[in-house]
Amino acid sequence: MALVPSDALVVVADGGNARLFRNGDDEGGIALRQVELRELMNMDDEGPAGSMPHESTGAQIDEATFAKQLALHLNDGALKHEYEHLVLVADPTTLGRMRPLLHKEVQQRLVLELPKTLTNAPLPDIEAALRAQA
């Protein structure tokens, strides 16, 4: 199987937003196309992922809340069979906040996890980082 299978959902995230892509290459390569952009929403309705130290800053709480929102979005998509394979690219802090919240269905679909901050990187740089994992 290719490292990033055809039609895999590729999530490139940090503590404030996420770019969601699909791999459109049927030949075992990587050709991403962006399908969604997610940002922190409804802060008043949801709290952060896990417990936060009392001295946490507002930015840290926002980042933890976004990690929780993204994990719940991925859980929902997996349970609705919206994707078969998942590649998760995020900074180590965001990955750490998301991991305990990912449903077993998401974990079973996870084919690659890359601890890098690439959210604002140009598409060719994201594709190159994924190819470098081969």
Tab-separated table of C-alpha atoms in Angstrom:
chain	number	residue	atom	x	y	z
A	1	MET	CA	0.000	0.000	0.000
A	2	ALA	CA	1.194	3.505	-0.728
A	3	LEU	CA	2.284	5.592	2.230
A	4	VAL	CA	-0.544	8.028	1.465
A	5	PRO	CA	-3.262	5.965	-0.233
A	6	SER	CA	-5.421	7.418	-2.978
A	7	ASP	CA	-8.363	9.426	-1.565
A	8	ALA	CA	-6.792	9.455	1.918
A	9	LEU	CA	-7.848	12.340	4.142
A	10	VAL	CA	-4.761	14.422	4.942
A	11	VAL	CA	-5.180	16.798	7.881
A	12	VAL	CA	-2.542	19.509	8.326
A	13	ALA	CA	-3.192	21.293	11.626
A	14	ASP	CA	-1.829	23.490	14.354
A	15	GLY	CA	-3.423	24.982	17.457
A	16	GLY	CA	-5.586	27.419	15.525
A	17	ASN	CA	-6.675	25.944	12.214
A	18	ALA	CA	-6.542	22.912	9.981
A	19	ARG	CA	-6.376	22.382	6.254
A	20	LEU	CA	-8.007	19.168	5.072
A	21	PHE	CA	-6.899	17.595	1.813
A	22	ARG	CA	-7.640	14.499	-0.238
A	23	ASN	CA	-4.910	12.635	-2.062
A	24	GLY	CA	-5.958	12.517	-5.701
A	25	ASP	CA	-3.071	10.425	-7.056
A	26	ASP	CA	-4.149	6.937	-8.146
A	27	GLU	CA	-0.592	5.859	-8.980
A	28	GLY	CA	0.703	5.649	-5.403
A	29	GLY	CA	2.046	9.199	-5.377
A	30	ILE	CA	0.917	12.347	-3.632
A	31	ALA	CA	-1.252	14.996	-5.307
A	32	LEU	CA	-3.214	16.831	-2.638
A	33	ARG	CA	-6.290	18.962	-3.197
A	34	GLN	CA	-7.710	21.041	-0.375
A	35	VAL	CA	-11.299	20.182	0.523
A	36	GLU	CA	-11.858	22.126	3.739
A	37	LEU	CA	-10.438	24.733	6.097
A	38	ARG	CA	-11.360	24.462	9.783
A	39	GLU	CA	-10.862	27.147	12.404
A	40	LEU	CA	-11.691	27.506	16.072
A	41	MET	CA	-15.427	28.078	16.465
A	42	ASN	CA	-18.030	28.291	19.225
A	43	MET	CA	-15.516	28.853	22.005
A	44	ASP	CA	-18.273	29.428	24.560
A	45	ASP	CA	-19.900	26.066	23.849
A	46	GLU	CA	-16.852	23.872	24.308
A	47	GLY	CA	-13.933	23.718	26.663
A	48	PRO	CA	-10.378	22.564	26.027
A	49	ALA	CA	-9.171	19.029	25.536
A	50	GLY	CA	-8.238	17.500	28.881
A	51	SER	CA	-7.500	19.424	32.027
A	52	MET	CA	-5.591	22.671	31.753
A	53	PRO	CA	-3.235	24.078	34.389
A	54	HIS	CA	-4.690	27.041	36.269
A	55	GLU	CA	-1.982	29.340	34.898
A	56	SER	CA	-2.822	28.544	31.250
A	57	THR	CA	-3.059	31.508	28.929
A	58	GLY	CA	-6.078	32.262	26.786
A	59	ALA	CA	-4.117	31.221	23.695
A	60	GLN	CA	-3.250	27.850	25.254
A	61	ILE	CA	-6.892	27.246	26.155
A	62	ASP	CA	-7.955	28.211	22.613
A	63	GLU	CA	-5.408	25.792	21.127
A	64	ALA	CA	-6.552	22.940	23.375
A	65	THR	CA	-10.176	23.662	22.488
A	66	PHE	CA	-9.370	23.608	18.769
A	67	ALA	CA	-7.526	20.283	19.151
A	68	LYS	CA	-10.651	18.882	20.816
A	69	GLN	CA	-12.929	20.237	18.074
A	70	LEU	CA	-10.725	18.759	15.355
A	71	ALA	CA	-10.525	15.361	17.078
A	72	LEU	CA	-14.317	15.282	17.432
A	73	HIS	CA	-14.689	16.202	13.742
A	74	LEU	CA	-12.369	13.338	12.761
A	75	ASN	CA	-14.258	10.945	15.068
A	76	ASP	CA	-17.558	11.924	13.467
A	77	GLY	CA	-16.140	11.457	9.965
A	78	ALA	CA	-14.747	8.029	10.778
A	79	LEU	CA	-17.992	6.842	12.335
A	80	LYS	CA	-19.868	8.051	9.235
A	81	HIS	CA	-17.320	6.310	6.966
A	82	GLU	CA	-16.380	9.591	5.270
A	83	TYR	CA	-12.757	8.485	4.912
A	84	GLU	CA	-10.936	5.163	4.782
A	85	HIS	CA	-7.366	6.344	5.449
A	86	LEU	CA	-6.096	9.279	7.511
A	87	VAL	CA	-2.792	11.148	7.520
A	88	LEU	CA	-2.369	13.535	10.434
A	89	VAL	CA	0.261	16.296	10.210
A	90	ALA	CA	0.385	18.644	13.204
A	91	ASP	CA	2.745	20.244	15.658
A	92	PRO	CA	3.666	17.907	18.549
A	93	THR	CA	1.548	19.815	21.095
A	94	THR	CA	-1.600	19.598	18.982
A	95	LEU	CA	-0.963	15.904	18.265
A	96	GLY	CA	-0.550	15.269	21.973
A	97	ARG	CA	-3.825	16.989	22.766
A	98	MET	CA	-5.698	15.121	20.040
A	99	ARG	CA	-4.413	11.562	20.543
A	100	PRO	CA	-6.398	10.689	23.691
A	101	LEU	CA	-9.595	12.015	22.073
A	102	LEU	CA	-9.381	10.010	18.843
A	103	HIS	CA	-11.950	7.225	18.600
A	104	LYS	CA	-10.666	3.713	17.877
A	105	GLU	CA	-12.233	3.994	14.406
A	106	VAL	CA	-9.972	7.002	13.705
A	107	GLN	CA	-6.940	5.209	15.124
A	108	GLN	CA	-7.577	2.228	12.826
A	109	ARG	CA	-7.665	4.533	9.790
A	110	LEU	CA	-4.503	6.441	10.748
A	111	VAL	CA	-1.767	5.418	8.292
A	112	LEU	CA	0.736	8.200	9.017
A	113	GLU	CA	1.304	10.720	11.777
A	114	LEU	CA	3.819	13.486	11.135
A	115	PRO	CA	4.774	15.824	14.028
A	116	LYS	CA	5.483	18.982	12.014
A	117	THR	CA	4.033	22.458	11.761
A	118	LEU	CA	3.077	22.834	8.104
A	119	THR	CA	-0.308	24.571	8.307
A	120	ASN	CA	0.917	27.739	6.597
A	121	ALA	CA	3.312	25.950	4.240
A	122	PRO	CA	2.701	26.005	0.476
A	123	LEU	CA	1.115	22.861	-0.940
A	124	PRO	CA	4.356	21.648	-2.651
A	125	ASP	CA	6.149	21.778	0.726
A	126	ILE	CA	3.423	19.690	2.391
A	127	GLU	CA	3.549	17.130	-0.421
A	128	ALA	CA	7.376	17.005	-0.202
A	129	ALA	CA	7.244	16.422	3.568
A	130	LEU	CA	4.867	13.500	3.020
A	131	ARG	CA	7.031	12.040	0.236
A	132	ALA	CA	10.073	12.250	2.531
A	133	GLN	CA	8.367	9.757	4.871
A	134	ALA	CA	8.583	6.974	2.273
